[in-house]
Backbone as a chain_set.jsonl record, in Angstrom:
{"seq": "XXXXXXXXXXXXXXXXXXXXXXXXXXXXXXXXXXXXXXXXXXXXXXXXXXXXXXXXXXXXXXXXXXXXXXXXXXXXXXXXXXXXXXX", "coords": {"N": [[40.035, 86.058, 60.036], [42.146, 84.434, 59.116], [43.636, 86.338, 57.731], [44.532, 88.009, 59.795], [46.103, 86.242, 61.284], [48.04, 85.587, 59.349], [49.158, 88.141, 58.982], [50.201, 88.59, 61.526], [52.099, 86.499, 61.715], [53.767, 87.236, 59.594], [54.737, 89.697, 60.528], [56.139, 88.786, 62.772], [58.142, 87.187, 61.568], [59.515, 89.167, 60.118], [60.471, 90.724, 62.228], [62.23, 88.883, 63.414], [64.044, 88.522, 61.309], [65.169, 91.051, 61.176], [66.531, 91.069, 63.531], [68.565, 89.244, 63.201], [71.14, 90.23, 62.152], [72.166, 91.34, 64.514], [72.842, 89.133, 66.005], [74.704, 87.934, 64.416], [77.86, 87.76, 64.681], [81.197, 88.761, 64.048], [83.653, 86.294, 63.701], [86.327, 85.577, 66.02], [88.57, 84.303, 65.19], [89.915, 84.276, 62.093], [90.633, 82.502, 59.548], [91.675, 82.984, 56.771], [93.621, 82.112, 55.065], [93.478, 79.456, 55.303], [95.012, 77.852, 57.036], [94.716, 76.314, 59.307], [93.175, 73.28, 60.547], [89.631, 72.584, 60.746], [88.974, 71.776, 63.399], [91.107, 72.766, 64.909], [90.783, 75.48, 64.411], [88.339, 75.932, 65.691], [89.111, 75.419, 68.324], [91.016, 77.442, 68.704], [89.311, 79.638, 68.406], [87.731, 79.376, 70.705], [89.704, 79.789, 72.662], [90.425, 82.414, 72.053], [88.022, 83.697, 72.658], [87.916, 83.175, 75.397], [90.2, 84.597, 76.233], [89.405, 87.138, 75.591], [87.182, 87.612, 77.162], [85.776, 89.508, 79.742], [87.686, 91.538, 79.727], [87.197, 93.734, 78.227], [88.079, 93.929, 75.647], [88.625, 92.544, 72.367], [90.272, 89.681, 71.236], [91.842, 88.973, 68.326], [92.602, 86.673, 65.692], [94.187, 86.359, 62.695], [94.77, 84.901, 59.561], [96.424, 85.26, 56.522], [97.221, 85.072, 53.012], [98.836, 86.963, 51.863], [100.02, 90.269, 52.453], [100.086, 92.297, 50.738], [102.375, 93.96, 50.399], [102.233, 95.837, 52.374], [103.041, 97.413, 55.504], [103.049, 95.445, 58.436], [101.695, 96.384, 60.712], [100.129, 98.486, 59.632], [98.57, 97.012, 57.835], [97.126, 95.391, 59.621], [95.748, 97.395, 61.029], [94.192, 98.496, 58.951], [92.611, 96.234, 58.292], [91.234, 95.882, 60.666], [89.746, 98.243, 60.769], [88.301, 98.14, 58.31], [86.646, 95.917, 58.655], [85.23, 96.615, 60.819], [85.951, 95.83, 63.437], [86.273, 95.055, 66.922], [85.501, 95.702, 70.387]], "CA": [[40.917, 85.426, 60.987], [43.352, 84.004, 58.424], [44.425, 87.526, 57.417], [45.181, 88.462, 61.025], [47.148, 85.268, 61.599], [49.099, 85.77, 58.357], [49.81, 89.417, 59.294], [50.974, 88.392, 62.74], [53.263, 85.668, 61.38], [54.65, 88.047, 58.753], [55.397, 90.662, 61.412], [57.086, 88.04, 63.592], [59.275, 86.818, 60.708], [60.27, 90.391, 59.844], [61.207, 91.071, 63.448], [63.345, 87.944, 63.556], [65.041, 88.815, 60.274], [65.85, 92.289, 61.56], [67.389, 90.787, 64.679], [69.651, 88.337, 62.817], [72.462, 90.866, 62.143], [72.646, 91.558, 65.871], [73.414, 87.876, 66.487], [75.764, 87.518, 63.504], [79.069, 88.43, 65.123], [82.401, 88.366, 63.34], [84.452, 85.379, 64.534], [87.605, 86.116, 66.491], [89.611, 83.631, 64.399], [89.598, 84.347, 60.668], [91.687, 81.754, 58.873], [91.427, 83.144, 55.337], [94.664, 81.367, 54.365], [93.162, 78.048, 55.541], [96.202, 77.273, 57.636], [94.335, 75.386, 60.366], [92.051, 72.364, 60.361], [88.449, 73.125, 61.432], [89.026, 71.519, 64.843], [92.065, 73.711, 65.487], [90.161, 76.802, 64.33], [87.343, 75.981, 66.763], [89.842, 75.513, 69.594], [91.568, 78.799, 68.77], [88.179, 80.536, 68.628], [87.379, 79.301, 72.131], [90.78, 80.433, 73.421], [90.309, 83.859, 71.818], [86.871, 84.141, 73.439], [88.318, 83.15, 76.805], [91.142, 85.689, 76.45], [88.675, 88.402, 75.424], [86.125, 87.743, 78.169], [86.021, 90.264, 80.965], [88.765, 92.508, 79.621], [86.769, 94.896, 77.445], [88.754, 93.918, 74.341], [88.536, 91.291, 71.631], [91.543, 89.169, 70.729], [91.606, 88.423, 66.991], [93.668, 85.943, 65.013], [93.929, 86.415, 61.261], [95.793, 84.371, 58.67], [96.234, 85.678, 55.132], [98.312, 84.598, 52.158], [99.69, 88.075, 51.461], [99.554, 91.555, 52.964], [100.173, 93.269, 49.655], [103.492, 94.884, 50.522], [101.996, 96.784, 53.452], [103.603, 97.216, 56.821], [102.155, 94.566, 59.178], [100.857, 97.21, 61.588], [99.155, 99.177, 58.789], [97.645, 96.005, 57.328], [96.243, 95.027, 60.733], [94.881, 98.541, 61.291], [93.217, 98.565, 57.858], [91.688, 95.111, 58.43], [90.422, 96.203, 61.846], [88.782, 99.311, 60.395], [87.436, 97.695, 57.201], [85.676, 94.933, 59.121], [84.584, 97.189, 61.996], [86.204, 94.925, 64.549], [86.432, 95.7, 68.21], [84.609, 95.254, 71.451]], "C": [[42.232, 85.003, 60.334], [44.248, 85.193, 58.092], [45.182, 88.021, 58.64], [46.336, 87.533, 61.398], [48.333, 85.419, 60.643], [49.878, 87.054, 58.647], [50.696, 89.287, 60.525], [52.235, 87.572, 62.473], [54.268, 86.442, 60.53], [55.425, 89.047, 59.599], [56.442, 89.977, 62.277], [58.332, 87.666, 62.795], [60.126, 88.042, 60.406], [61.075, 90.832, 61.06], [62.419, 90.169, 63.646], [64.437, 88.21, 62.533], [65.815, 90.085, 60.598], [66.824, 92.049, 62.709], [68.59, 89.933, 64.315], [71.006, 89.039, 62.763], [73.022, 91.12, 63.528], [73.301, 90.3, 66.435], [74.589, 87.423, 65.631], [77.027, 88.308, 63.835], [80.265, 87.884, 64.351], [83.197, 87.42, 64.233], [85.771, 86.03, 64.934], [88.77, 85.496, 65.731], [89.148, 83.608, 62.949], [90.764, 83.744, 59.892], [91.466, 81.813, 57.364], [92.457, 82.392, 54.493], [94.458, 79.858, 54.476], [94.377, 77.272, 56.051], [95.857, 76.163, 58.63], [93.219, 74.444, 59.929], [90.863, 72.944, 61.132], [88.468, 72.92, 62.956], [89.963, 72.505, 65.54], [91.492, 75.125, 65.478], [89.137, 76.963, 65.447], [88.021, 76.124, 68.126], [90.438, 76.907, 69.776], [90.476, 79.829, 69.017], [87.789, 80.553, 70.104], [88.439, 79.988, 72.989], [90.735, 81.946, 73.256], [89.13, 84.426, 72.599], [87.209, 84.198, 74.92], [89.252, 84.318, 77.127], [90.442, 87.044, 76.395], [87.709, 88.669, 76.578], [86.587, 88.549, 79.378], [87.099, 91.316, 80.894], [88.39, 93.748, 78.813], [87.473, 95.019, 76.108], [88.436, 92.597, 73.653], [89.918, 90.933, 71.123], [91.244, 88.486, 69.401], [92.839, 87.695, 66.494], [93.292, 85.886, 63.544], [95.09, 85.775, 60.523], [95.432, 84.791, 57.249], [97.41, 85.163, 54.318], [99.297, 85.708, 51.828], [99.13, 89.367, 52.04], [99.778, 92.679, 51.96], [101.262, 94.313, 49.797], [103.31, 95.928, 51.611], [102.828, 96.438, 54.674], [102.593, 96.387, 57.614], [101.195, 95.373, 60.049], [99.771, 97.924, 60.786], [98.114, 98.201, 58.225], [96.637, 95.634, 58.411], [95.265, 96.157, 61.036], [93.805, 98.674, 60.218], [92.174, 97.461, 57.977], [90.704, 95.395, 59.567], [89.342, 97.225, 61.484], [87.81, 98.836, 59.327], [86.34, 96.732, 57.658], [84.995, 95.361, 60.417], [84.709, 96.256, 63.199], [86.347, 95.73, 65.832], [85.403, 95.197, 69.188], [83.372, 96.108, 71.45]], "O": [[43.304, 85.184, 60.912], [45.473, 85.085, 58.158], [46.345, 88.409, 58.536], [47.413, 87.99, 61.781], [49.487, 85.383, 61.069], [51.107, 87.068, 58.57], [51.808, 89.814, 60.559], [53.316, 87.917, 62.952], [55.478, 86.318, 60.724], [56.628, 89.225, 59.412], [57.521, 90.529, 62.494], [59.451, 87.81, 63.286], [61.354, 87.953, 60.438], [62.222, 91.262, 60.933], [63.5, 90.637, 64.002], [65.623, 88.133, 62.853], [67.009, 90.168, 60.311], [67.827, 92.751, 62.836], [69.561, 89.905, 65.071], [71.971, 88.488, 63.292], [74.24, 91.117, 63.706], [74.215, 90.392, 67.254], [75.394, 86.606, 66.079], [77.229, 89.407, 63.318], [80.331, 86.694, 64.043], [83.397, 87.716, 65.411], [86.261, 86.931, 64.253], [89.841, 86.096, 65.638], [88.128, 83.004, 62.616], [91.759, 84.416, 59.622], [91.112, 80.808, 56.747], [92.192, 82.07, 53.335], [95.162, 79.076, 53.837], [94.71, 76.194, 55.559], [96.604, 75.196, 58.779], [92.42, 74.773, 59.051], [91.059, 73.714, 62.073], [88.029, 73.79, 63.708], [89.656, 73.013, 66.618], [91.692, 75.884, 66.427], [89.072, 78.016, 66.082], [87.546, 76.871, 68.982], [90.375, 77.482, 70.863], [90.687, 80.79, 69.757], [87.548, 81.614, 70.679], [88.104, 80.693, 73.941], [90.979, 82.682, 74.213], [89.226, 85.524, 73.147], [86.839, 85.143, 75.616], [89.115, 84.954, 78.172], [90.845, 87.985, 77.079], [87.452, 89.822, 76.925], [87.646, 88.296, 79.952], [87.409, 91.939, 81.91], [89.168, 94.698, 78.724], [87.47, 96.088, 75.497], [88.021, 91.639, 74.306], [90.649, 91.795, 70.635], [90.476, 87.525, 69.356], [93.969, 88.05, 66.827], [92.209, 85.421, 63.189], [96.253, 86.06, 60.811], [94.278, 84.689, 56.832], [98.468, 84.855, 54.866], [100.464, 85.437, 51.544], [97.914, 89.546, 52.111], [99.673, 93.859, 52.294], [101.086, 95.448, 49.353], [104.149, 96.817, 51.759], [103.261, 95.298, 54.844], [101.389, 96.605, 57.478], [100.004, 95.065, 60.109], [98.616, 97.964, 61.211], [96.929, 98.523, 58.148], [95.435, 95.57, 58.152], [94.083, 95.908, 61.274], [92.643, 98.935, 60.529], [90.984, 97.711, 57.785], [89.5, 95.174, 59.436], [88.177, 97.076, 61.854], [86.612, 99.102, 59.426], [85.237, 96.735, 57.111], [84.275, 94.58, 61.039], [83.731, 95.938, 63.875], [86.522, 96.948, 65.8], [84.548, 94.376, 68.858], [82.479, 95.902, 72.272]]}, "num_chains": 1, "name": "protein.A"}
């Protein structure tokens, strides 16, 4: 009986661990430059979610200290692709 219970609990934990990446979604506001206070970041996140809802797109806000001499459009495109962002 203990073996069956342990096997069942182990299977349940494995299922939950496999499901975690599905729930771990990239935030819409990524303040890597730490420009905003946490409260402002949370407010911006909510506004980005509201703007994204129902439109089939995600609205992202990113702050960085440097774009490495890249064109802003190319930097944004690279970031979008590297982090597999999108709806």
